[in-house]
Amino acid sequence: MHIVVFTGGGFTSPKDSVFYFETFSVIDFVIAADSGADTLKKYQEFYNNSIDFSPDLILGDMDSIASKEFLLKYNDKIQVFPTDKNYTDTELALEKACALTKKNSSKNENIITLIGGAAGFSDHFIGILDTFSTENHADFWLCGEQIFCFLKNNDVLYISNIKVNDRVSIARTTDMYKGGHIDTEGLEWESHLFRKNGMPSISNRISDSYLKNGKPVKVSVWKGKFLVIVPASAILRKEKLCS
């Protein structure tokens, strides 16, 4: 099951999301969190009918959405929350998305894609980062010109379509300042050189040999929770490690 959540703030432009949605083109449920409906509308316009981004749910306090006529079009899909509340509209949308995936009895992997939240109030950006330390988080966060990829125990990520100057960074989730076990193949500075505390690797890049031979960078997580941050143009494949 693939659920796409749109939120407000800076987002990966639709044209820069093409490689991503070529890989994850099947969408089962779409949620817009408040002004995320404006972002959703832009994706609808770009993709036309090649991908169906029709919202199944629009939720939030509706205090920042610009396209009021958009709300009228999907009036039966709206769930309104008060402005003064303990959770952001993005957190509420992620909570709903995760609840839906838990109900999915399919043997296929559940994927939650979050789009937006890259610019605007920095406290909201930090709030989204914090969600990766909770049960209610996205698997992939399309955030401006980058994609944040969530990896946990026994996940492996293959990263293709990386150019010579593209940045590949790796961070721990906010509840992990140290620890975990991560291995990499195809980076200029491999995992044995990573920092033991805080962010393991900042502004790394693909190695010359992997670039020359067109091989994908491989990031494997044996223990812990990490965010692999790649360009929006990257082609991603996420699998499970063999024990």
Coordinates of C-alpha atoms in Angstrom, one line a residue:
M1 CA 0.0 0.0 0.0
H2 CA 1.4 3.4 -1.0
I3 CA 0.1 6.5 0.7
V4 CA 1.1 10.0 -0.3
V5 CA 0.9 12.9 2.2
F6 CA 1.2 16.5 1.0
T7 CA 2.0 19.2 3.5
G8 CA 2.8 22.9 3.3
G9 CA 6.2 24.5 3.0
G10 CA 8.9 24.0 0.4
F11 CA 8.4 20.8 -1.7
T12 CA 10.1 18.9 -4.4
S13 CA 8.9 20.4 -7.7
P14 CA 6.7 18.0 -9.7
K15 CA 9.2 17.8 -12.5
D16 CA 12.0 16.8 -10.1
S17 CA 9.8 14.0 -8.7
V18 CA 9.5 12.2 -12.0
F19 CA 12.2 9.6 -11.2
Y20 CA 10.7 8.9 -7.8
F21 CA 7.2 8.4 -9.1
E22 CA 8.4 6.2 -12.0
T23 CA 9.5 3.8 -9.2
F24 CA 6.6 4.3 -6.8
S25 CA 3.8 5.1 -9.4
V26 CA 1.0 3.1 -7.8
I27 CA -0.8 5.3 -5.2
D28 CA -3.6 3.9 -3.0
F29 CA -4.5 6.8 -0.8
V30 CA -3.7 10.6 -0.9
I31 CA -3.8 12.9 2.1
A32 CA -3.4 16.7 2.1
A33 CA -2.5 18.5 5.4
D34 CA -4.0 22.0 5.2
S35 CA -1.9 24.0 2.7
G36 CA -0.5 20.7 1.4
A37 CA -3.6 20.9 -0.7
D38 CA -2.0 23.7 -2.7
T39 CA 1.0 21.5 -3.3
L40 CA -1.2 18.6 -4.3
K41 CA -2.9 20.8 -6.8
K42 CA 0.4 21.6 -8.5
Y43 CA 1.2 17.9 -8.7
Q44 CA -2.2 17.2 -10.3
E45 CA -1.6 19.9 -12.9
F46 CA 1.9 18.6 -13.8
Y47 CA 1.1 14.9 -14.0
N48 CA -2.4 15.6 -15.5
N49 CA -4.0 12.1 -15.5
S50 CA -0.8 10.0 -15.8
I51 CA -0.9 9.6 -12.0
D52 CA -4.0 10.1 -9.9
F53 CA -3.4 12.5 -7.1
S54 CA -7.1 13.0 -6.2
P55 CA -7.2 13.5 -2.5
D56 CA -9.0 10.9 -0.4
L57 CA -8.7 13.1 2.7
I58 CA -7.9 16.8 3.4
L59 CA -7.3 17.5 7.1
G60 CA -6.2 20.4 9.3
D61 CA -7.3 23.7 10.7
M62 CA -7.5 25.1 7.1
D63 CA -5.8 28.4 8.2
S64 CA -3.2 28.6 5.5
I65 CA -4.6 27.0 2.3
A66 CA -4.7 29.4 -0.6
S67 CA -7.0 27.4 -3.0
K68 CA -10.3 27.8 -1.3
E69 CA -12.1 26.7 -4.5
F70 CA -10.1 23.5 -4.3
L71 CA -11.7 22.8 -0.9
L72 CA -15.1 23.3 -2.4
K73 CA -14.3 20.7 -5.1
Y74 CA -13.5 18.1 -2.5
N75 CA -15.8 19.3 0.3
D76 CA -16.8 15.7 1.2
K77 CA -13.2 14.8 1.8
I78 CA -12.4 17.4 4.5
Q79 CA -11.8 16.8 8.2
V80 CA -11.4 20.0 10.2
F81 CA -9.3 20.3 13.3
P82 CA -9.0 23.2 15.7
T83 CA -6.2 25.7 15.3
D84 CA -5.0 25.3 18.9
K85 CA -4.0 21.7 19.3
N86 CA -1.1 19.5 20.5
Y87 CA -0.1 18.2 17.1
T88 CA 0.6 19.8 13.7
D89 CA -1.5 19.1 10.7
T90 CA 1.5 17.2 9.2
E91 CA 1.7 15.0 12.3
L92 CA -2.1 14.3 12.2
A93 CA -1.8 13.3 8.5
L94 CA 1.1 11.0 9.2
E95 CA -0.8 9.4 12.1
K96 CA -3.7 8.8 9.7
A97 CA -1.5 7.4 7.0
C98 CA 0.2 5.0 9.5
A99 CA -3.1 3.8 10.8
L100 CA -4.2 3.0 7.3
T101 CA -1.0 0.9 6.6
K102 CA -1.5 -1.0 9.8
K103 CA -5.0 -2.1 8.6
N104 CA -3.5 -3.2 5.3
S105 CA -3.3 -7.0 5.4
S106 CA -1.5 -7.3 2.1
K107 CA 1.9 -9.0 2.1
N108 CA 3.3 -6.2 -0.1
E109 CA 5.4 -3.5 1.6
N110 CA 3.6 -0.4 2.9
I111 CA 5.1 2.9 1.8
I112 CA 4.3 6.4 3.0
T113 CA 5.6 9.3 0.9
L114 CA 5.6 12.8 2.5
I115 CA 5.9 15.8 0.1
G116 CA 6.6 19.3 1.5
G117 CA 7.9 20.9 4.7
A118 CA 11.3 22.0 3.4
A119 CA 10.9 25.8 3.9
G120 CA 8.9 28.1 6.1
F121 CA 8.9 27.9 9.9
S122 CA 12.1 26.0 11.0
D123 CA 10.2 24.6 14.1
H124 CA 7.9 22.8 11.7
F125 CA 10.9 21.3 9.9
I126 CA 12.3 20.1 13.1
G127 CA 8.9 18.7 14.0
I128 CA 8.9 16.6 10.9
L129 CA 12.4 15.4 11.6
D130 CA 11.2 14.3 15.1
T131 CA 8.5 12.2 13.6
F132 CA 11.2 9.7 12.3
S133 CA 11.8 8.9 16.0
T134 CA 8.1 7.9 16.4
E135 CA 5.8 5.2 14.9
N136 CA 4.1 7.8 12.7
H137 CA 6.6 8.7 10.1
A138 CA 7.1 8.7 6.3
D139 CA 9.4 6.2 4.5
F140 CA 10.4 8.8 2.0
W141 CA 10.3 12.6 2.5
L142 CA 10.5 14.7 -0.7
C143 CA 11.9 17.8 0.8
G144 CA 12.9 20.6 -1.6
E145 CA 15.8 19.4 -3.8
Q146 CA 16.4 16.3 -1.6
I147 CA 14.8 13.1 -0.5
F148 CA 15.1 11.8 3.0
C149 CA 15.0 8.0 3.1
F150 CA 14.2 6.3 6.4
L151 CA 16.1 3.1 7.1
K152 CA 15.9 0.8 10.1
N153 CA 17.0 -2.6 11.2
N154 CA 17.7 -4.9 8.1
D155 CA 16.8 -2.3 5.5
V156 CA 19.0 -1.8 2.4
L157 CA 18.8 1.1 0.0
Y158 CA 20.2 1.2 -3.5
I159 CA 20.8 4.6 -5.0
S160 CA 21.2 5.1 -8.7
N161 CA 21.4 8.1 -11.1
I162 CA 23.9 9.9 -8.9
K163 CA 26.2 12.5 -10.5
V164 CA 29.7 13.4 -9.6
N165 CA 28.9 16.4 -7.4
D166 CA 25.7 15.1 -5.9
R167 CA 25.6 15.0 -2.1
V168 CA 24.8 11.9 -0.2
S169 CA 24.5 12.4 3.5
I170 CA 23.5 10.1 6.4
A171 CA 21.9 11.2 9.7
R172 CA 20.7 9.4 12.8
T173 CA 17.1 10.0 13.8
T174 CA 16.7 12.5 16.6
D175 CA 16.4 9.9 19.3
M176 CA 19.8 8.3 18.3
Y177 CA 22.8 10.5 19.0
K178 CA 25.1 7.5 18.8
G179 CA 25.0 3.8 18.2
G180 CA 23.6 1.7 15.4
H181 CA 25.3 -0.3 12.7
I182 CA 25.4 0.9 9.1
D183 CA 27.5 -0.3 6.1
T184 CA 28.0 1.4 2.8
E185 CA 29.3 0.4 -0.6
G186 CA 30.2 2.9 -3.4
L187 CA 30.8 6.1 -1.4
E188 CA 34.0 8.2 -1.5
W189 CA 34.2 7.9 2.3
E190 CA 32.8 4.5 3.4
S191 CA 31.1 3.6 6.7
H192 CA 34.3 2.6 8.5
L193 CA 35.2 6.3 8.4
F194 CA 31.8 7.6 9.7
R195 CA 31.6 9.6 12.8
K196 CA 30.5 7.6 15.9
N197 CA 28.3 10.3 17.3
G198 CA 25.7 12.7 15.8
M199 CA 25.5 12.8 12.0
P200 CA 27.6 10.0 10.6
S201 CA 28.3 11.5 7.2
I202 CA 27.7 14.9 5.7
S203 CA 28.1 15.8 2.0
N204 CA 29.5 12.5 1.0
R205 CA 29.6 11.5 -2.7
I206 CA 29.7 8.5 -5.0
S207 CA 33.1 7.0 -5.5
D208 CA 34.9 7.4 -8.8
S209 CA 34.9 3.7 -9.6
Y210 CA 31.1 3.3 -8.9
L211 CA 30.4 6.4 -11.0
K212 CA 32.5 5.1 -13.9
N213 CA 31.0 1.7 -13.8
G214 CA 27.4 2.9 -13.3
K215 CA 27.0 0.9 -10.1
P216 CA 24.4 2.0 -7.4
V217 CA 25.5 3.1 -4.0
K218 CA 24.4 0.6 -1.4
V219 CA 23.5 1.6 2.2
S220 CA 22.7 -1.2 4.6
V221 CA 21.3 -0.8 8.2
W222 CA 21.9 -3.7 10.5
K223 CA 20.8 -1.9 13.7
G224 CA 19.3 1.4 14.5
K225 CA 17.4 4.1 12.6
F226 CA 19.0 6.4 10.0
L227 CA 18.0 9.0 7.3
V228 CA 19.8 8.8 4.0
I229 CA 19.6 12.1 2.2
V230 CA 20.0 12.1 -1.5
P231 CA 19.2 14.4 -4.5
A232 CA 15.6 14.4 -5.7
S233 CA 16.9 13.1 -9.0
A234 CA 18.1 9.9 -7.5
I235 CA 16.6 6.5 -8.4
L236 CA 15.8 4.5 -5.3
R237 CA 15.3 0.9 -4.5
K238 CA 14.6 -0.3 -0.9
E239 CA 14.8 -3.9 0.1
K240 CA 15.4 -6.1 3.2
L241 CA 18.8 -7.5 4.1
C242 CA 19.4 -11.2 4.2
S243 CA 20.2 -12.2 7.8

